Amino acid sequence: RELVDDPALALAPGQIRNSNGPFLAAGLRAAGAEVVYQETVGDSAADFIAALAHALDLGAELLISTGAVSMGRHDFVPTALERIGAEPRFHKVAIRPGKPLLYARLAAGQQFFGLPGNPVSTAVGLRFFVEPALRARLGMVPETPLALPLAAPLRKRPGLQHFLKAVVGLDAQGRLQAQVLAGQESFRILPLVAANAWATVPAASGDLGAAERVSVYALSHGAGWTAKETVDAG
């Protein structure tokens, strides 16, 4: 109810822009998918089920929602999936951001990803869960990340795998390094705009020192870093 799709409309109290819908649609096309249907769905299981049915009628083989997958009063997606006979494979993963992520198979075998509603949680779900599924569908091999040194120390508690907005650039000796950006909270969009990479840190890791290596991925599986981007970032 709070989402406003038209960016030209002024926001009333309690309303927010629909950023996740356009972001997912653009990202999926860039990742090699054909987007056959997109809708902002009302806050009810019935509306959600109707939207799923319409997408399936249009031939969708992989379905994605954003929002309503946690455990709050309005988080109806798990219940709705149960009603239509979907088989949940997992719900909640040990990651940050994006912990409430849900994955299920629908009755006819279609894949379903329920991504959390915070914008960066949605971005992580697309990049590290949906895109690998697309790669498998496209017959592509799994990605191999770069192993790059951190430009600065990183504070982290063990327990969750972290996906961090980062900039890959050059150090003083002209070597690649990863700079983790400030503002890693899942509602902060501006650092995602500034990033040219994702740095990932395993769940078991604690604090890391400068020059320790982390796994680094491009912003999407179909993109790499150009020489200009790398030089500018350095």
CSV table of N, CA, C and O in Angstrom, one decimal, residues 2-88:
chain,number,residue,atom,x,y,z
A,2,GLU,N,2.0,1.2,0.5
A,2,GLU,CA,2.9,2.4,0.7
A,2,GLU,C,3.7,2.7,-0.6
A,2,GLU,O,4.2,3.8,-0.7
A,3,LEU,N,3.7,1.8,-1.6
A,3,LEU,CA,4.5,2.0,-2.7
A,3,LEU,C,3.9,2.9,-3.8
A,3,LEU,O,2.7,2.8,-4.1
A,4,VAL,N,4.7,3.8,-4.4
A,4,VAL,CA,4.2,4.6,-5.5
A,4,VAL,C,5.1,4.3,-6.7
A,4,VAL,O,6.3,4.4,-6.7
A,5,ASP,N,4.4,3.8,-7.7
A,5,ASP,CA,5.1,3.4,-8.9
A,5,ASP,C,5.5,4.6,-9.8
A,5,ASP,O,6.6,4.5,-10.5
A,6,ASP,N,4.7,5.6,-9.9
A,6,ASP,CA,5.0,6.7,-10.8
A,6,ASP,C,6.0,7.7,-10.2
A,6,ASP,O,5.6,8.3,-9.2
A,7,PRO,N,7.2,7.8,-10.7
A,7,PRO,CA,8.2,8.7,-10.1
A,7,PRO,C,7.8,10.2,-10.2
A,7,PRO,O,8.4,11.0,-9.5
A,8,ALA,N,6.8,10.5,-11.1
A,8,ALA,CA,6.4,11.9,-11.2
A,8,ALA,C,5.4,12.3,-10.1
A,8,ALA,O,5.2,13.5,-10.0
A,9,LEU,N,4.8,11.4,-9.4
A,9,LEU,CA,3.8,11.7,-8.4
A,9,LEU,C,4.5,12.1,-7.1
A,9,LEU,O,5.5,11.5,-6.7
A,10,ALA,N,4.0,13.2,-6.5
A,10,ALA,CA,4.5,13.6,-5.1
A,10,ALA,C,4.0,12.5,-4.1
A,10,ALA,O,3.0,11.9,-4.3
A,11,LEU,N,4.9,12.3,-3.1
A,11,LEU,CA,4.6,11.3,-2.1
A,11,LEU,C,3.7,11.9,-1.0
A,11,LEU,O,4.0,13.0,-0.5
A,12,ALA,N,2.7,11.2,-0.6
A,12,ALA,CA,1.9,11.5,0.5
A,12,ALA,C,2.5,10.9,1.8
A,12,ALA,O,3.4,10.1,1.7
A,13,PRO,N,2.1,11.4,3.0
A,13,PRO,CA,2.7,10.8,4.2
A,13,PRO,C,2.6,9.3,4.2
A,13,PRO,O,1.5,8.8,3.9
A,14,GLY,N,3.6,8.6,4.6
A,14,GLY,CA,3.6,7.2,4.7
A,14,GLY,C,3.9,6.5,3.4
A,14,GLY,O,3.9,5.2,3.4
A,15,GLN,N,4.1,7.2,2.3
A,15,GLN,CA,4.4,6.5,1.0
A,15,GLN,C,5.9,6.6,0.7
A,15,GLN,O,6.6,7.4,1.2
A,16,ILE,N,6.3,5.6,-0.1
A,16,ILE,CA,7.7,5.5,-0.6
A,16,ILE,C,7.7,5.2,-2.1
A,16,ILE,O,6.8,4.6,-2.6
A,17,ARG,N,8.9,5.5,-2.7
A,17,ARG,CA,9.0,5.1,-4.1
A,17,ARG,C,9.2,3.6,-4.3
A,17,ARG,O,9.8,2.9,-3.4
A,18,ASN,N,8.7,3.1,-5.4
A,18,ASN,CA,8.9,1.7,-5.7
A,18,ASN,C,10.3,1.6,-6.4
A,18,ASN,O,10.3,1.8,-7.6
A,19,SER,N,11.3,1.4,-5.7
A,19,SER,CA,12.6,1.2,-6.3
A,19,SER,C,12.9,-0.2,-6.6
A,19,SER,O,13.6,-0.5,-7.6
A,20,ASN,N,12.4,-1.2,-5.9
A,20,ASN,CA,12.8,-2.6,-6.1
A,20,ASN,C,12.3,-3.1,-7.4
A,20,ASN,O,12.9,-3.9,-8.1
A,21,GLY,N,11.0,-2.8,-7.8
A,21,GLY,CA,10.4,-3.3,-9.0
A,21,GLY,C,11.3,-2.9,-10.2
A,21,GLY,O,11.7,-3.8,-11.0
A,22,PRO,N,11.5,-1.6,-10.5
A,22,PRO,CA,12.3,-1.2,-11.6
A,22,PRO,C,13.7,-1.8,-11.6
A,22,PRO,O,14.3,-2.2,-12.6
A,23,PHE,N,14.3,-1.8,-10.3
A,23,PHE,CA,15.7,-2.4,-10.2
A,23,PHE,C,15.7,-3.8,-10.6
A,23,PHE,O,16.6,-4.3,-11.4
A,24,LEU,N,14.8,-4.6,-10.1
A,24,LEU,CA,14.8,-6.1,-10.5
A,24,LEU,C,14.5,-6.3,-12.0
A,24,LEU,O,15.2,-7.1,-12.6
A,25,ALA,N,13.6,-5.5,-12.5
A,25,ALA,CA,13.3,-5.7,-13.9
A,25,ALA,C,14.5,-5.4,-14.8
A,25,ALA,O,14.8,-6.2,-15.7
A,26,ALA,N,15.2,-4.3,-14.5
A,26,ALA,CA,16.4,-4.0,-15.3
A,26,ALA,C,17.5,-5.0,-15.0
A,26,ALA,O,18.2,-5.4,-16.0
A,27,GLY,N,17.7,-5.4,-13.8
A,27,GLY,CA,18.8,-6.3,-13.5
A,27,GLY,C,18.5,-7.7,-14.1
A,27,GLY,O,19.5,-8.3,-14.5
A,28,LEU,N,17.3,-8.1,-14.1
A,28,LEU,CA,17.0,-9.4,-14.7
A,28,LEU,C,17.3,-9.4,-16.2
A,28,LEU,O,17.8,-10.4,-16.7
A,29,ARG,N,16.9,-8.4,-16.9
A,29,ARG,CA,17.1,-8.3,-18.3
A,29,ARG,C,18.6,-8.3,-18.6
A,29,ARG,O,19.1,-9.0,-19.5
A,30,ALA,N,19.4,-7.5,-17.8
A,30,ALA,CA,20.8,-7.5,-17.9
A,30,ALA,C,21.5,-8.8,-17.6
A,30,ALA,O,22.5,-9.1,-18.2
A,31,ALA,N,20.8,-9.6,-16.8
A,31,ALA,CA,21.4,-10.9,-16.4
A,31,ALA,C,21.0,-12.0,-17.4
A,31,ALA,O,21.4,-13.2,-17.3
A,32,GLY,N,20.2,-11.7,-18.4
A,32,GLY,CA,19.9,-12.7,-19.5
A,32,GLY,C,18.5,-13.2,-19.4
A,32,GLY,O,18.2,-14.2,-20.2
A,33,ALA,N,17.6,-12.7,-18.6
A,33,ALA,CA,16.2,-13.2,-18.5
A,33,ALA,C,15.3,-12.3,-19.3
A,33,ALA,O,15.6,-11.2,-19.6
A,34,GLU,N,14.2,-13.0,-19.7
A,34,GLU,CA,13.1,-12.2,-20.4
A,34,GLU,C,12.1,-12.0,-19.3
A,34,GLU,O,11.5,-12.9,-18.7
A,35,VAL,N,11.8,-10.7,-19.1
A,35,VAL,CA,10.8,-10.4,-18.1
A,35,VAL,C,9.4,-10.3,-18.8
A,35,VAL,O,9.1,-9.5,-19.6
A,36,VAL,N,8.5,-11.3,-18.4
A,36,VAL,CA,7.2,-11.4,-19.0
A,36,VAL,C,6.1,-10.7,-18.2
A,36,VAL,O,5.0,-10.4,-18.8
A,37,TYR,N,6.3,-10.4,-17.0
A,37,TYR,CA,5.3,-9.8,-16.2
A,37,TYR,C,5.9,-9.1,-15.0
A,37,TYR,O,6.8,-9.6,-14.3
A,38,GLN,N,5.3,-7.9,-14.6
A,38,GLN,CA,5.7,-7.2,-13.4
A,38,GLN,C,4.5,-6.5,-12.9
A,38,GLN,O,3.8,-5.8,-13.6
A,39,GLU,N,4.3,-6.5,-11.5
A,39,GLU,CA,3.2,-5.9,-10.9
A,39,GLU,C,3.5,-5.5,-9.5
A,39,GLU,O,4.3,-6.2,-8.8
A,40,THR,N,3.0,-4.4,-9.0
A,40,THR,CA,3.0,-4.1,-7.6
A,40,THR,C,1.7,-4.7,-7.0
A,40,THR,O,0.6,-4.3,-7.4
A,41,VAL,N,1.9,-5.5,-6.0
A,41,VAL,CA,0.8,-6.4,-5.5
A,41,VAL,C,0.3,-5.8,-4.2
A,41,VAL,O,1.1,-5.4,-3.4
A,42,GLY,N,-1.0,-5.9,-4.0
A,42,GLY,CA,-1.6,-5.4,-2.7
A,42,GLY,C,-1.1,-6.3,-1.6
A,42,GLY,O,-0.6,-7.4,-1.8
A,43,ASP,N,-1.3,-5.8,-0.4
A,43,ASP,CA,-0.8,-6.4,0.8
A,43,ASP,C,-1.8,-7.5,1.3
A,43,ASP,O,-2.2,-7.5,2.5
A,44,SER,N,-2.0,-8.5,0.5
A,44,SER,CA,-2.8,-9.7,0.9
A,44,SER,C,-2.4,-10.9,0.1
A,44,SER,O,-1.9,-10.8,-1.0
A,45,ALA,N,-2.6,-12.0,0.8
A,45,ALA,CA,-2.3,-13.3,0.1
A,45,ALA,C,-3.1,-13.5,-1.1
A,45,ALA,O,-2.6,-14.1,-2.1
A,46,ALA,N,-4.4,-13.1,-1.1
A,46,ALA,CA,-5.2,-13.3,-2.3
A,46,ALA,C,-4.7,-12.5,-3.5
A,46,ALA,O,-4.6,-13.0,-4.6
A,47,ASP,N,-4.3,-11.3,-3.3
A,47,ASP,CA,-3.7,-10.5,-4.4
A,47,ASP,C,-2.4,-11.1,-4.9
A,47,ASP,O,-2.1,-11.1,-6.1
A,48,PHE,N,-1.6,-11.6,-4.0
A,48,PHE,CA,-0.3,-12.2,-4.3
A,48,PHE,C,-0.6,-13.5,-5.1
A,48,PHE,O,0.1,-13.7,-6.2
A,49,ILE,N,-1.5,-14.3,-4.7
A,49,ILE,CA,-1.8,-15.6,-5.4
A,49,ILE,C,-2.3,-15.2,-6.8
A,49,ILE,O,-1.9,-15.9,-7.8
A,50,ALA,N,-3.2,-14.2,-7.0
A,50,ALA,CA,-3.7,-13.8,-8.3
A,50,ALA,C,-2.5,-13.4,-9.2
A,50,ALA,O,-2.5,-13.7,-10.4
A,51,ALA,N,-1.6,-12.6,-8.6
A,51,ALA,CA,-0.5,-12.1,-9.5
A,51,ALA,C,0.4,-13.3,-9.9
A,51,ALA,O,0.8,-13.4,-11.1
A,52,LEU,N,0.6,-14.3,-9.0
A,52,LEU,CA,1.4,-15.5,-9.4
A,52,LEU,C,0.7,-16.2,-10.5
A,52,LEU,O,1.3,-16.7,-11.5
A,53,ALA,N,-0.6,-16.4,-10.4
A,53,ALA,CA,-1.4,-17.1,-11.4
A,53,ALA,C,-1.3,-16.4,-12.8
A,53,ALA,O,-1.1,-17.1,-13.8
A,54,HIS,N,-1.3,-15.1,-12.8
A,54,HIS,CA,-1.2,-14.4,-14.0
A,54,HIS,C,0.1,-14.5,-14.6
A,54,HIS,O,0.3,-14.7,-15.8
A,55,ALA,N,1.2,-14.5,-13.8
A,55,ALA,CA,2.6,-14.6,-14.3
A,55,ALA,C,2.7,-16.0,-14.9
A,55,ALA,O,3.4,-16.2,-15.9
A,56,LEU,N,2.2,-17.0,-14.2
A,56,LEU,CA,2.3,-18.4,-14.7
A,56,LEU,C,1.5,-18.6,-16.0
A,56,LEU,O,2.0,-19.3,-16.9
A,57,ASP,N,0.4,-17.9,-16.1
A,57,ASP,CA,-0.4,-18.0,-17.4
A,57,ASP,C,0.4,-17.4,-18.6
A,57,ASP,O,0.2,-17.8,-19.7
A,58,LEU,N,1.3,-16.5,-18.3
A,58,LEU,CA,2.1,-15.8,-19.3
A,58,LEU,C,3.4,-16.6,-19.6
A,58,LEU,O,4.2,-16.2,-20.4
A,59,GLY,N,3.6,-17.8,-18.9
A,59,GLY,CA,4.7,-18.7,-19.2
A,59,GLY,C,5.9,-18.5,-18.3
A,59,GLY,O,7.0,-19.0,-18.6
A,60,ALA,N,5.8,-17.7,-17.2
A,60,ALA,CA,7.0,-17.5,-16.4
A,60,ALA,C,7.5,-18.8,-15.8
A,60,ALA,O,6.7,-19.6,-15.3
A,61,GLU,N,8.8,-19.0,-15.9
A,61,GLU,CA,9.5,-20.2,-15.4
A,61,GLU,C,10.2,-19.9,-14.1
A,61,GLU,O,10.5,-20.9,-13.3
A,62,LEU,N,10.5,-18.7,-13.8
A,62,LEU,CA,11.1,-18.3,-12.5
A,62,LEU,C,10.4,-17.0,-12.0
A,62,LEU,O,10.2,-16.1,-12.8
A,63,LEU,N,10.0,-17.1,-10.8
A,63,LEU,CA,9.2,-16.0,-10.2
A,63,LEU,C,9.9,-15.4,-9.0
A,63,LEU,O,10.5,-16.1,-8.2
A,64,ILE,N,9.8,-14.0,-8.9
A,64,ILE,CA,10.5,-13.3,-7.9
A,64,ILE,C,9.5,-12.3,-7.2
A,64,ILE,O,8.8,-11.6,-7.9
A,65,SER,N,9.5,-12.3,-5.9
A,65,SER,CA,8.8,-11.2,-5.2
A,65,SER,C,9.8,-10.5,-4.3
A,65,SER,O,10.8,-11.1,-4.0
A,66,THR,N,9.4,-9.3,-3.9
A,66,THR,CA,10.2,-8.6,-3.0
A,66,THR,C,9.3,-8.0,-1.9
A,66,THR,O,8.3,-7.4,-2.1
A,67,GLY,N,9.7,-8.3,-0.6
A,67,GLY,CA,8.9,-7.9,0.5
A,67,GLY,C,8.0,-9.0,1.0
A,67,GLY,O,7.7,-10.0,0.4
A,68,ALA,N,7.5,-8.9,2.3
A,68,ALA,CA,6.5,-9.7,2.9
A,68,ALA,C,7.0,-11.2,3.1
A,68,ALA,O,6.2,-12.1,3.0
A,69,VAL,N,8.3,-11.4,3.4
A,69,VAL,CA,8.8,-12.7,3.6
A,69,VAL,C,9.4,-13.0,5.0
A,69,VAL,O,9.8,-14.1,5.3
A,70,SER,N,9.3,-11.9,5.9
A,70,SER,CA,9.9,-12.1,7.2
A,70,SER,C,8.8,-12.8,8.1
A,70,SER,O,8.0,-13.6,7.6
A,71,MET,N,8.7,-12.5,9.4
A,71,MET,CA,7.8,-13.2,10.3
A,71,MET,C,6.8,-12.2,10.9
A,71,MET,O,6.2,-12.5,11.9
A,72,GLY,N,6.6,-11.0,10.3
A,72,GLY,CA,5.7,-10.0,10.8
A,72,GLY,C,4.3,-10.3,10.4
A,72,GLY,O,3.9,-11.2,9.7
A,73,ARG,N,3.4,-9.4,11.0
A,73,ARG,CA,2.0,-9.6,10.8
A,73,ARG,C,1.6,-9.5,9.3
A,73,ARG,O,0.6,-10.1,8.9
A,74,HIS,N,2.3,-8.7,8.5
A,74,HIS,CA,1.9,-8.5,7.1
A,74,HIS,C,2.8,-9.3,6.2
A,74,HIS,O,2.7,-9.1,5.0
A,75,ASP,N,3.5,-10.2,6.7
A,75,ASP,CA,4.4,-11.0,5.8
A,75,ASP,C,3.7,-12.3,5.4
A,75,ASP,O,3.9,-13.4,6.0
A,76,PHE,N,2.9,-12.2,4.3
A,76,PHE,CA,2.0,-13.2,3.9
A,76,PHE,C,2.5,-14.2,2.9
A,76,PHE,O,1.9,-15.2,2.6
A,77,VAL,N,3.7,-13.9,2.4
A,77,VAL,CA,4.2,-14.8,1.2
A,77,VAL,C,4.3,-16.2,1.6
A,77,VAL,O,3.9,-17.1,0.9
A,78,PRO,N,5.0,-16.6,2.8
A,78,PRO,CA,5.1,-18.0,3.1
A,78,PRO,C,3.7,-18.7,3.2
A,78,PRO,O,3.5,-19.8,2.7
A,79,THR,N,2.7,-18.1,3.8
A,79,THR,CA,1.4,-18.7,3.9
A,79,THR,C,0.7,-18.8,2.5
A,79,THR,O,0.1,-19.8,2.2
A,80,ALA,N,0.9,-17.8,1.7
A,80,ALA,CA,0.3,-17.9,0.3
A,80,ALA,C,0.9,-19.0,-0.5
A,80,ALA,O,0.2,-19.7,-1.2
A,81,LEU,N,2.2,-19.2,-0.4
A,81,LEU,CA,2.9,-20.3,-1.1
A,81,LEU,C,2.3,-21.7,-0.6
A,81,LEU,O,2.1,-22.6,-1.4
A,82,GLU,N,2.1,-21.8,0.7
A,82,GLU,CA,1.6,-23.0,1.3
A,82,GLU,C,0.2,-23.3,0.7
A,82,GLU,O,-0.1,-24.4,0.4
A,83,ARG,N,-0.6,-22.3,0.6
A,83,ARG,CA,-2.0,-22.4,0.0
A,83,ARG,C,-2.0,-23.0,-1.4
A,83,ARG,O,-2.9,-23.7,-1.7
A,84,ILE,N,-1.0,-22.6,-2.2
A,84,ILE,CA,-1.0,-23.1,-3.6
A,84,ILE,C,-0.2,-24.3,-3.8
A,84,ILE,O,0.1,-24.7,-4.9
A,85,GLY,N,0.3,-25.0,-2.7
A,85,GLY,CA,1.0,-26.2,-2.8
A,85,GLY,C,2.4,-26.1,-3.2
A,85,GLY,O,3.0,-27.1,-3.7
A,86,ALA,N,3.0,-24.9,-3.0
A,86,ALA,CA,4.5,-24.8,-3.3
A,86,ALA,C,5.3,-25.6,-2.2
A,86,ALA,O,4.8,-25.7,-1.1
A,87,GLU,N,6.4,-26.0,-2.6
A,87,GLU,CA,7.3,-26.7,-1.7
A,87,GLU,C,8.5,-25.8,-1.3
A,87,GLU,O,9.4,-25.5,-2.1
A,88,PRO,N,8.5,-25.3,0.0
A,88,PRO,CA,9.6,-24.5,0.4
A,88,PRO,C,10.9,-25.3,0.5
A,88,PRO,O,10.8,-26.4,1.1
